[in-house]
XYZ file of C-alpha atoms in Angstrom:
662
model
C 8.421 -102.767 -57.919
C 10.272 -101.468 -54.693
C 10.643 -97.995 -56.263
C 7.042 -97.877 -57.073
C 6.361 -98.609 -53.393
C 8.181 -95.936 -51.820
C 5.696 -93.049 -52.588
C 2.970 -95.027 -51.426
C 4.753 -95.986 -48.094
C 5.637 -92.223 -47.744
C 2.138 -91.213 -48.007
C 0.881 -93.498 -45.443
C 3.623 -92.331 -43.173
C 2.573 -88.724 -43.752
C -1.173 -89.850 -42.959
C -0.020 -91.465 -39.886
C 1.785 -88.255 -38.740
C -1.355 -86.007 -39.682
C -3.742 -88.270 -37.661
C -1.191 -88.386 -34.712
C -1.083 -84.595 -34.900
C -4.829 -84.234 -34.878
C -5.362 -86.637 -32.032
C -2.779 -84.523 -29.920
C -4.494 -81.378 -31.089
C -7.793 -82.663 -29.597
C -6.244 -84.016 -26.640
C -4.837 -80.650 -25.828
C -7.981 -79.224 -26.634
C -10.130 -81.540 -24.347
C -7.612 -81.220 -21.591
C -7.881 -77.168 -21.852
C -11.846 -77.150 -21.774
C -11.603 -79.566 -18.521
C -9.068 -77.298 -16.758
C -11.220 -74.373 -17.926
C -14.244 -75.573 -16.620
C -13.167 -76.629 -13.286
C -12.983 -73.146 -11.798
C -16.284 -72.144 -13.314
C -18.036 -75.293 -11.857
C -16.326 -74.859 -8.614
C -17.944 -71.296 -8.178
C -21.389 -72.999 -8.122
C -20.066 -75.668 -5.659
C -18.634 -72.763 -3.619
C -22.103 -70.883 -3.496
C -23.805 -74.217 -2.903
C -21.620 -75.172 -0.040
C -21.227 -71.676 1.742
C -23.989 -69.275 0.691
C -26.914 -69.122 3.330
C -30.268 -68.070 2.417
C -30.646 -65.076 4.974
C -30.653 -61.307 4.491
C -27.508 -59.596 6.273
C -26.309 -55.801 6.548
C -27.438 -53.638 3.929
C -30.364 -56.280 2.746
C -32.203 -55.224 5.508
C -32.682 -51.579 4.191
C -33.302 -52.662 0.540
C -33.910 -56.294 -0.358
C -36.162 -57.038 2.867
C -38.392 -53.964 2.923
C -38.823 -53.825 -0.731
C -40.074 -57.127 -1.127
C -42.371 -56.898 1.987
C -43.943 -53.751 0.443
C -44.263 -55.630 -2.811
C -46.204 -58.244 -1.068
C -48.147 -55.727 0.707
C -49.054 -53.695 -2.534
C -47.276 -50.303 -1.255
C -43.982 -50.875 -3.326
C -42.642 -47.434 -4.612
C -40.428 -48.198 -7.628
C -38.762 -45.083 -7.411
C -36.802 -46.535 -4.569
C -34.849 -48.768 -7.328
C -33.064 -45.532 -8.429
C -32.673 -44.029 -5.064
C -29.394 -43.446 -3.355
C -27.990 -46.652 -1.434
C -25.096 -44.976 0.420
C -23.550 -43.063 -2.639
C -24.327 -45.488 -5.219
C -27.733 -45.489 -7.385
C -27.622 -49.324 -8.387
C -30.799 -49.126 -10.415
C -30.262 -52.149 -12.740
C -29.049 -54.367 -9.968
C -31.919 -53.245 -7.951
C -34.118 -54.157 -10.568
C -32.630 -57.680 -11.155
C -32.631 -58.398 -7.184
C -36.343 -57.451 -6.870
C -37.127 -59.607 -9.823
C -35.329 -62.639 -8.201
C -36.600 -61.932 -4.748
C -40.279 -61.740 -5.953
C -40.103 -64.950 -8.078
C -38.021 -66.964 -5.023
C -39.914 -65.448 -2.050
C -36.706 -63.616 -0.952
C -34.281 -66.397 -1.840
C -30.967 -64.727 -1.053
C -29.197 -67.840 -2.289
C -30.687 -67.568 -5.621
C -29.478 -63.765 -5.943
C -25.834 -65.256 -5.018
C -26.162 -67.925 -8.223
C -27.677 -65.016 -10.564
C -24.900 -62.827 -9.670
C -21.958 -65.414 -10.002
C -23.668 -66.393 -13.220
C -23.145 -62.664 -14.713
C -19.588 -62.371 -13.284
C -18.783 -66.008 -15.361
C -20.275 -64.275 -18.363
C -18.072 -61.110 -18.036
C -14.876 -63.362 -17.305
C -15.747 -65.652 -20.431
C -16.279 -62.449 -22.441
C -12.906 -61.008 -21.583
C -11.197 -64.168 -21.927
C -13.104 -64.501 -25.793
C -11.806 -60.919 -26.548
C -8.143 -61.961 -25.519
C -8.035 -65.073 -27.904
C -9.563 -63.047 -30.740
C -6.911 -60.581 -30.496
C -4.285 -63.467 -30.490
C -5.765 -65.122 -33.242
C -4.920 -67.951 -31.180
C -5.045 -71.759 -32.530
C -6.461 -74.564 -30.429
C -3.044 -74.715 -28.617
C -3.033 -71.388 -27.366
C -6.490 -71.710 -25.773
C -4.342 -72.667 -22.573
C -3.488 -68.831 -22.553
C -6.803 -67.861 -20.869
C -6.443 -70.485 -18.091
C -4.498 -68.102 -15.982
C -7.276 -65.600 -16.036
C -9.992 -67.916 -15.150
C -8.137 -69.421 -12.074
C -7.028 -65.837 -10.996
C -10.682 -64.217 -11.547
C -12.367 -67.229 -10.050
C -10.297 -68.001 -7.058
C -12.342 -68.471 -3.476
C -11.323 -64.984 -1.885
C -12.753 -63.252 -5.068
C -15.947 -65.665 -4.924
C -16.611 -64.653 -1.497
C -18.374 -61.462 -2.928
C -21.238 -63.806 -4.018
C -22.238 -65.145 -0.775
C -22.122 -61.969 1.071
C -24.728 -59.093 1.536
C -25.958 -57.520 -1.610
C -22.279 -57.527 -3.390
C -23.113 -60.320 -5.507
C -25.326 -58.285 -8.415
C -22.607 -55.528 -8.442
C -21.239 -58.325 -11.092
C -23.541 -56.500 -13.393
C -21.265 -53.439 -13.165
C -18.415 -55.577 -14.448
C -20.400 -56.883 -17.390
C -21.784 -53.426 -18.467
C -18.152 -52.145 -17.987
C -16.943 -54.770 -20.290
C -19.799 -54.600 -22.738
C -19.282 -50.681 -22.998
C -15.447 -51.064 -23.621
C -16.241 -53.914 -26.185
C -18.955 -51.960 -28.010
C -16.393 -49.040 -28.119
C -13.711 -51.597 -29.564
C -16.162 -52.546 -32.296
C -16.849 -49.119 -33.329
C -13.516 -48.450 -34.436
C -13.483 -47.030 -38.108
C -12.216 -44.237 -39.899
C -15.483 -42.483 -40.184
C -18.552 -42.551 -37.160
C -20.996 -43.867 -39.698
C -23.165 -46.825 -40.188
C -22.098 -50.050 -38.179
C -19.501 -47.910 -36.245
C -21.931 -45.482 -35.457
C -24.316 -48.155 -34.136
C -21.430 -49.451 -31.726
C -20.601 -46.336 -30.740
C -24.202 -45.291 -29.463
C -24.459 -48.329 -27.829
C -21.391 -48.000 -25.944
C -22.538 -44.729 -24.614
C -26.012 -46.660 -23.647
C -23.936 -49.215 -21.700
C -22.066 -46.436 -20.087
C -25.149 -45.403 -18.503
C -26.097 -48.549 -17.394
C -22.787 -49.125 -15.806
C -23.179 -45.649 -14.184
C -26.472 -46.991 -12.590
C -24.821 -50.323 -11.539
C -22.665 -49.287 -8.638
C -20.615 -46.155 -7.036
C -17.479 -47.364 -9.167
C -19.772 -47.480 -12.352
C -19.244 -43.664 -13.236
C -15.200 -44.592 -13.888
C -16.363 -46.184 -17.122
C -16.350 -42.562 -18.672
C -12.869 -42.024 -17.830
C -11.806 -45.637 -18.767
C -13.769 -45.070 -22.466
C -12.191 -41.718 -22.850
C -8.539 -43.502 -22.308
C -9.734 -46.283 -24.797
C -10.744 -43.596 -27.401
C -7.369 -41.856 -27.224
C -5.622 -44.906 -27.802
C -7.898 -45.900 -30.834
C -6.777 -45.043 -34.491
C -9.723 -43.181 -35.981
C -10.032 -40.416 -38.299
C -12.588 -38.516 -36.365
C -11.190 -39.060 -32.893
C -11.873 -35.288 -31.775
C -15.263 -35.855 -32.536
C -15.745 -38.931 -30.680
C -13.909 -37.771 -27.555
C -16.185 -34.424 -27.634
C -19.383 -36.849 -27.790
C -18.141 -39.126 -25.045
C -17.375 -36.159 -22.645
C -20.964 -34.896 -23.434
C -22.365 -38.013 -22.754
C -20.223 -37.976 -19.318
C -21.282 -34.814 -18.225
C -24.814 -35.521 -18.824
C -24.807 -38.829 -16.827
C -22.756 -36.891 -13.857
C -25.516 -34.265 -14.005
C -28.347 -36.172 -13.944
C -26.796 -38.811 -11.151
C -25.744 -36.191 -8.824
C -27.853 -33.112 -9.497
C -30.944 -34.072 -11.515
C -31.989 -36.743 -9.246
C -30.667 -35.033 -6.158
C -27.840 -36.128 -4.034
C -27.771 -35.894 -0.204
C -25.132 -33.179 1.388
C -24.098 -35.217 5.056
C -22.117 -38.094 5.928
C -19.480 -39.937 4.397
C -21.522 -40.837 1.419
C -22.529 -37.388 0.623
C -21.027 -34.323 -0.874
C -19.224 -33.347 2.618
C -17.785 -36.725 2.693
C -16.741 -36.054 -0.865
C -14.977 -32.888 -0.044
C -13.328 -34.497 3.161
C -11.815 -37.499 1.012
C -10.420 -34.556 -1.491
C -9.039 -32.490 1.198
C -7.380 -35.726 2.734
C -5.752 -36.745 -0.754
C -4.450 -33.086 -1.096
C -3.290 -32.968 2.469
C -1.447 -36.380 2.210
C -0.822 -37.087 -1.539
C 1.935 -39.551 -0.800
C 0.452 -41.623 1.585
C -2.564 -42.000 -0.704
C -0.324 -42.889 -3.662
C 1.120 -45.588 -1.128
C -2.311 -46.930 -0.373
C -3.230 -47.036 -4.008
C -0.337 -49.285 -4.470
C -1.650 -51.502 -1.903
C -5.125 -51.562 -3.300
C -3.532 -52.658 -6.685
C -1.364 -55.342 -5.146
C -4.027 -56.809 -2.790
C -5.514 -58.414 -5.548
C -2.397 -60.673 -5.607
C -2.194 -60.949 -1.741
C -4.364 -59.552 1.112
C -1.579 -58.641 3.211
C -0.763 -55.014 3.866
C 3.143 -55.048 3.516
C 2.813 -57.685 0.654
C 0.187 -56.081 -0.999
C 2.093 -52.948 -1.281
C 5.275 -54.770 -2.708
C 3.145 -56.460 -5.245
C 1.573 -53.077 -6.312
C 4.586 -51.380 -7.139
C 5.576 -54.650 -9.182
C 2.595 -54.322 -11.182
C 3.042 -50.835 -11.637
C 6.717 -51.422 -12.672
C 5.776 -53.911 -15.288
C 3.350 -51.753 -16.777
C 5.720 -48.679 -17.516
C 8.372 -50.888 -18.830
C 6.176 -52.722 -21.164
C 4.396 -49.626 -22.439
C 8.154 -47.937 -22.892
C 9.228 -51.118 -24.383
C 6.691 -51.345 -26.955
C 6.014 -47.914 -27.834
C 7.245 -48.505 -31.386
C 5.570 -51.641 -32.408
C 2.315 -51.821 -30.322
C -0.829 -51.882 -32.241
C -2.577 -49.066 -29.902
C -5.844 -49.652 -31.990
C -6.167 -53.173 -31.079
C -4.666 -52.743 -27.316
C -6.729 -49.967 -26.802
C -9.776 -51.710 -24.973
C -7.225 -53.231 -22.859
C -5.999 -49.639 -21.571
C -9.654 -48.838 -21.283
C -10.163 -51.992 -18.942
C -6.923 -51.340 -17.054
C -8.001 -47.694 -16.245
C -11.060 -48.928 -15.078
C -9.844 -51.185 -12.594
C -7.126 -48.632 -11.656
C -9.645 -45.980 -11.111
C -11.648 -48.076 -8.645
C -8.665 -48.849 -6.502
C -7.743 -45.191 -6.579
C -11.222 -44.368 -5.368
C -10.782 -47.229 -2.480
C -7.611 -45.663 -1.598
C -8.665 -42.111 -1.167
C -12.301 -43.140 0.465
C -11.501 -46.352 2.470
C -7.813 -45.894 3.551
C -8.720 -43.344 6.325
C -9.397 -39.417 6.063
C -9.334 -36.439 8.379
C -11.763 -36.822 11.102
C -12.579 -40.324 10.556
C -13.799 -42.603 13.138
C -14.588 -45.566 11.031
C -11.594 -45.952 8.367
C -8.547 -45.253 10.442
C -6.100 -42.377 10.461
C -5.704 -40.039 7.222
C -1.815 -40.810 7.118
C -2.331 -44.471 6.481
C 0.662 -46.221 4.574
C -0.267 -49.817 4.128
C -3.832 -50.485 2.825
C -5.799 -53.426 1.854
C -9.524 -52.949 0.852
C -12.268 -55.088 2.162
C -13.459 -57.585 -0.214
C -16.993 -56.148 -0.300
C -15.318 -52.936 -1.851
C -12.920 -54.587 -4.376
C -15.242 -55.152 -7.278
C -13.014 -54.296 -9.855
C -9.425 -53.680 -9.051
C -8.698 -57.469 -10.124
C -9.208 -56.257 -13.754
C -5.600 -54.121 -13.906
C -3.442 -57.345 -13.816
C -5.734 -59.247 -16.124
C -5.308 -55.903 -18.841
C -1.439 -56.325 -17.805
C -1.398 -60.051 -18.880
C -3.293 -59.539 -22.088
C -0.888 -56.482 -23.022
C 2.097 -58.575 -22.265
C 0.654 -61.322 -24.548
C -0.089 -59.007 -27.277
C 3.445 -57.383 -27.201
C 5.192 -60.745 -27.035
C 3.348 -61.387 -30.065
C 4.135 -58.409 -31.859
C 8.229 -58.454 -31.026
C 8.122 -62.177 -32.530
C 7.391 -64.393 -29.832
C 7.808 -67.867 -30.702
C 4.895 -69.404 -32.743
C 3.972 -66.026 -34.333
C 5.544 -64.264 -37.467
C 9.104 -63.234 -36.792
C 9.901 -59.447 -36.872
C 13.297 -57.635 -36.938
C 14.267 -57.239 -33.264
C 15.999 -54.101 -32.404
C 18.532 -54.270 -29.243
C 17.400 -52.171 -26.410
C 20.282 -53.044 -24.027
C 23.574 -54.941 -24.008
C 21.851 -57.886 -22.397
C 18.167 -57.695 -23.682
C 16.228 -57.242 -26.649
C 12.946 -56.063 -27.242
C 11.488 -59.827 -27.612
C 13.420 -60.857 -24.755
C 12.237 -58.103 -22.494
C 8.637 -58.880 -23.541
C 8.864 -62.615 -22.828
C 10.437 -61.823 -19.247
C 7.546 -59.244 -18.526
C 4.817 -61.856 -19.681
C 6.598 -64.374 -17.444
C 6.493 -61.856 -14.635
C 2.758 -61.043 -15.230
C 1.802 -64.709 -15.471
C 3.514 -65.655 -12.100
C 1.557 -62.594 -10.596
C -1.821 -64.206 -11.822
C -0.756 -67.549 -10.624
C 0.265 -66.343 -7.058
C -2.912 -64.258 -7.092
C -4.848 -67.597 -7.537
C -3.216 -69.599 -4.929
C -2.547 -67.023 -2.555
C -6.274 -66.502 -2.381
C -7.314 -69.953 -2.159
C -6.869 -70.730 1.907
C -8.221 -67.048 2.647
C -11.166 -67.510 0.497
C -12.295 -70.740 1.968
C -11.636 -69.781 5.441
C -13.751 -66.410 5.007
C -16.517 -68.698 3.352
C -16.435 -70.944 6.456
C -16.715 -68.253 9.054
C -19.396 -66.566 6.978
C -21.323 -69.800 6.869
C -21.267 -70.311 10.712
C -22.468 -66.886 11.287
C -24.982 -66.923 8.842
C -26.602 -70.408 9.857
C -26.437 -68.925 13.360
C -28.509 -65.745 11.946
C -30.899 -67.861 10.016
C -31.609 -69.879 13.409
C -32.044 -66.401 15.321
C -34.055 -65.075 12.696
C -36.441 -68.065 12.833
C -36.565 -67.646 16.527
C -36.838 -63.756 16.646
C -39.407 -63.550 19.299
C -37.068 -65.028 21.853
C -33.726 -64.191 20.412
C -31.817 -61.510 22.194
C -30.692 -58.403 20.720
C -27.095 -59.222 20.963
C -28.054 -62.793 19.004
C -29.685 -60.725 16.299
C -26.706 -58.351 15.659
C -25.026 -61.123 13.957
C -27.502 -60.125 11.139
C -27.847 -56.361 11.615
C -26.069 -53.912 14.334
C -29.861 -52.560 15.037
C -32.004 -55.507 15.995
C -34.961 -53.002 16.215
C -35.135 -53.052 12.592
C -35.141 -57.046 12.372
C -38.046 -57.272 14.855
C -39.781 -54.846 12.751
C -39.570 -56.695 9.511
C -39.290 -60.401 10.672
C -43.053 -60.837 11.506
C -44.085 -59.618 8.125
C -41.353 -61.966 6.488
C -43.020 -64.734 8.394
C -46.579 -63.532 7.588
C -45.976 -63.674 3.841
C -43.617 -66.572 4.057
C -40.449 -64.885 2.930
C -36.950 -66.076 3.064
C -36.178 -68.714 5.960
C -39.889 -68.443 6.639
C -40.973 -69.932 3.373
C -42.073 -73.833 3.105
C -40.252 -73.807 -0.194
C -36.880 -73.352 1.128
C -34.711 -75.655 3.359
C -33.818 -74.073 6.816
C -30.772 -75.121 8.491
C -29.840 -78.032 6.595
C -26.283 -78.245 7.554
C -26.778 -76.949 11.014
C -24.048 -77.203 13.672
C -24.767 -76.333 17.275
C -21.341 -74.653 17.920
C -22.723 -71.854 15.653
C -25.417 -70.699 18.063
C -26.028 -69.949 21.785
C -28.483 -72.215 23.888
C -31.863 -70.766 24.604
C -31.310 -71.636 28.236
C -28.207 -72.993 30.287
C -29.525 -74.371 33.693
C -28.788 -77.265 35.825
C -31.091 -79.747 36.616
C -32.811 -78.045 39.617
C -33.365 -75.104 37.159
C -30.772 -72.789 38.557
C -28.811 -70.925 35.700
C -25.348 -72.138 35.319
C -22.469 -70.524 37.191
C -20.137 -68.354 34.965
C -17.189 -70.845 33.306
C -19.767 -73.898 33.280
C -20.466 -73.032 29.513
C -18.216 -71.777 26.766
C -17.187 -72.345 22.895
C -14.022 -72.919 21.705
C -12.910 -73.036 18.126
C -9.907 -75.590 18.832
C -10.083 -78.220 21.602
C -7.098 -80.972 21.553
C -8.068 -84.576 23.082
C -5.798 -87.242 22.019
C -4.810 -86.567 18.403
C -7.648 -84.723 17.031
C -8.623 -80.996 17.346
C -12.343 -79.914 17.062
C -14.468 -76.828 17.543
C -16.429 -77.679 20.667
C -18.904 -76.665 23.460
C -17.919 -77.004 27.094
C -20.493 -77.981 30.059
C -19.499 -78.648 33.185
C -22.042 -80.328 35.512
C -23.572 -78.302 38.043
C -25.078 -79.795 41.022
C -26.774 -83.139 39.752
C -25.928 -82.058 36.420
C -26.426 -79.217 33.414
C -28.565 -78.946 30.499
C -27.887 -76.817 27.394
C -31.324 -76.180 25.688
C -31.798 -75.450 22.137
C -35.500 -74.671 21.231
C -37.151 -74.791 17.876
C -34.509 -76.706 15.790
C -35.456 -78.037 12.440
C -34.442 -81.487 11.765
C -33.301 -82.184 7.963
C -34.944 -85.031 6.744
C -33.147 -88.250 6.611
C -30.422 -86.871 8.832
C -28.425 -88.189 11.912
C -26.954 -85.969 14.981
C -23.096 -86.203 14.540
C -20.830 -85.289 17.741
C -18.086 -86.186 19.853
C -17.578 -86.805 23.605
C -14.367 -85.872 25.646
C -12.748 -84.937 28.663
C -10.173 -81.973 28.745
C -6.736 -83.198 28.603
C -5.776 -80.842 31.526
C -7.504 -83.193 34.240
C -6.178 -86.600 33.073
C -3.931 -86.356 36.022
C -6.553 -85.317 38.583
C -7.165 -88.287 40.780
C -10.337 -86.866 42.261
C -12.389 -86.778 38.801
C -14.326 -89.800 38.465
C -15.639 -89.232 34.840
C -18.728 -87.505 33.089
C -22.024 -88.770 31.850
C -22.949 -87.453 28.458
C -26.717 -87.588 27.672
C -29.012 -86.063 24.918
C -32.719 -85.566 24.774
C -35.164 -84.804 22.105
C -38.573 -83.222 22.802
C -40.971 -83.808 19.964
C -43.940 -81.260 20.196
C -45.944 -83.603 17.755
C -45.923 -86.140 20.265
C -45.411 -84.076 23.525
C -42.797 -86.643 24.658
C -39.113 -86.193 25.230
C -36.711 -89.266 24.414
C -33.229 -90.033 25.740
C -31.576 -90.789 22.294
C -27.819 -90.995 23.767
C -26.297 -91.909 26.997
C -22.380 -92.289 27.481
C -19.423 -92.063 30.033
C -16.230 -90.964 29.529
C -13.761 -91.641 32.494
C -10.079 -90.759 31.111
C -8.548 -90.641 35.053
C -9.304 -94.217 35.406
C -9.924 -95.424 31.797
C -7.100 -94.407 29.533
C -9.243 -95.653 26.603
C -11.095 -92.590 27.094
C -8.530 -90.242 26.357
C -9.753 -89.677 22.979
C -12.619 -87.841 21.279
C -15.426 -90.478 21.040
C -17.118 -90.109 17.993
C -20.967 -90.642 18.024
C -23.786 -90.822 15.151
C -27.660 -90.965 16.206
C -30.267 -91.505 13.547
C -33.044 -88.905 13.466
C -34.986 -90.046 10.893
C -38.294 -89.968 13.409
C -37.702 -86.497 13.969
C -37.219 -85.382 10.257
C -38.698 -82.310 8.626
C -40.042 -80.971 12.220
C -38.842 -78.508 14.838
C -37.896 -80.046 18.067
C -36.159 -79.325 21.330
C -32.810 -80.483 21.983
C -30.816 -80.708 25.287
C -27.176 -81.626 25.552
C -27.087 -82.635 29.391
C -23.581 -83.622 31.676
C -24.005 -85.745 34.750
C -21.157 -86.031 37.320
C -20.055 -89.354 38.666
C -20.092 -89.672 42.622
C -18.413 -86.168 42.332
C -18.208 -83.304 39.764
C -14.509 -82.307 40.704
C -12.741 -81.582 37.321
C -15.658 -82.959 35.238
C -14.544 -80.498 32.225
C -16.523 -82.016 29.600
C -16.751 -81.050 25.974
C -19.058 -81.814 23.341
C -17.034 -81.850 19.919
C -18.693 -80.493 16.961
C -22.349 -81.380 17.199
C -24.092 -80.896 14.074
C -26.750 -82.642 11.595
C -25.257 -84.835 8.581
C -27.314 -86.456 5.877
C -27.488 -90.034 6.236
C -25.725 -90.938 3.172
C -22.436 -89.728 4.455
């Protein structure tokens, strides 16, 4: 009887083990998906938190006049393919105009669209890698480093600044070109293979007309075809070169190209001359450009660039006999694309002969600006993918074992690949973490500047030229277009779009700075500081010393968000706490509402840290503004002296609107 029960129990045990394995598999899968979704979702939060609906810099030369011309009925579609500096961003321009027309020039909507396109590109790259690895559910974790690296906060900054967000179309079209070329792999160019090859050339043209670096896709594609194992490789190369020549001819000659300036042919000749004169320096700058996608520090970027290059060289040499170049060809194409864009930046933006903008021609350490570095993060992702594929081919655990041939006295081929994979993975992780704080700090600074720009744009009739320069170095252009934006209710003038929803007074200058007798405040009676320490707390703050019977900082035409409060701190500078002649400062806030033609005193409080030690802190205050919600008002911050104004060094700590639910 017991003998008959043995198989039955064994079967149950086996079933329990299988169930546990299935459960653990799904747990790992769910956790991997959760971790994968986190950076994707954070990107949308990042744009929501730091993106501001206001045009800046190059948008005043494209988005603003084009949209205004559309509503005036004078829009010329040919401007979409015209030169924007040395770029012909035809497809981003079409998308930008479509979004602008539909949303009333909401630049934040453009940011979201650009980020979504970028996410699709990164997910596409990740999918292709998983497919190449024939990865199981457990191997899904291999794409997490790519997601966290490509979606780190510093890279996300591209999507809240200027027109850079829609350059993600360049990345999407470049990846699509490389993917179509990969799908066209076949012994002969016919049928399905021909369709994919033709499609790749069409996508290459679209990539070329998406940004200035888009033309590098033709060189990247050529490298990819070279690595492919096809029977008619020569034919493909010749056809691809013919497509490249036709595209370059149409781009620079057929459509015409300016001859002068740093974005014209004279600039190009200067770049080439500089590179030939200082080849060593440009090579070092290239290393810095590549390494900058790990850390944005001149010297450290240079070191990381050398590391990335060395890893690539060792990886290629170590796997020249086992690597499936046909499968890896797409990753070599992607790597070439990113490397060439880095080279372009090193040659054109690291300084050149006669440059007064980009520095001396013999620059050694170079880190490109974030607005220029569209695709130079791709080499590290491609290198990581090649390291994974090489590790698989050399018999890494979890994959079919192959005979390992010793390459040295210490390491075999497999061991070297594992070391290289570990190094590449470490670089990805470093690139993700080292860009977190710079990405957030850059976004915060940009947000503050753009909120100030939004306020000045709303108040363009009374804003000074210096204030309007927050948006554009040429205030006259803003004064030309702002009335038309207001007329057609575009951008911040649209009733559909929230204005100044997280407005902070430290971001802007007062409309007037007077004493209570109507005289201008003396120099030193008003200033702003990013960090003022009082007690144990440090805050950004506004200094307002009482002059005469008191001082008044007036902010006109301030939109009060519905269901909001005014939060702020009051404090007196620590440096005067030992001055016995100080007898404290009175802080007051007044709000004038044009709807009622009445000014209300909404706050009054006193701080006297010399005589009352309990006042040696930042005092937090929150004033409800429900009665003013949804309207534009004038707000005055007033400081008054006690019996004397001696050492009345008064600070308003971080005054800003906050939602009532906080």
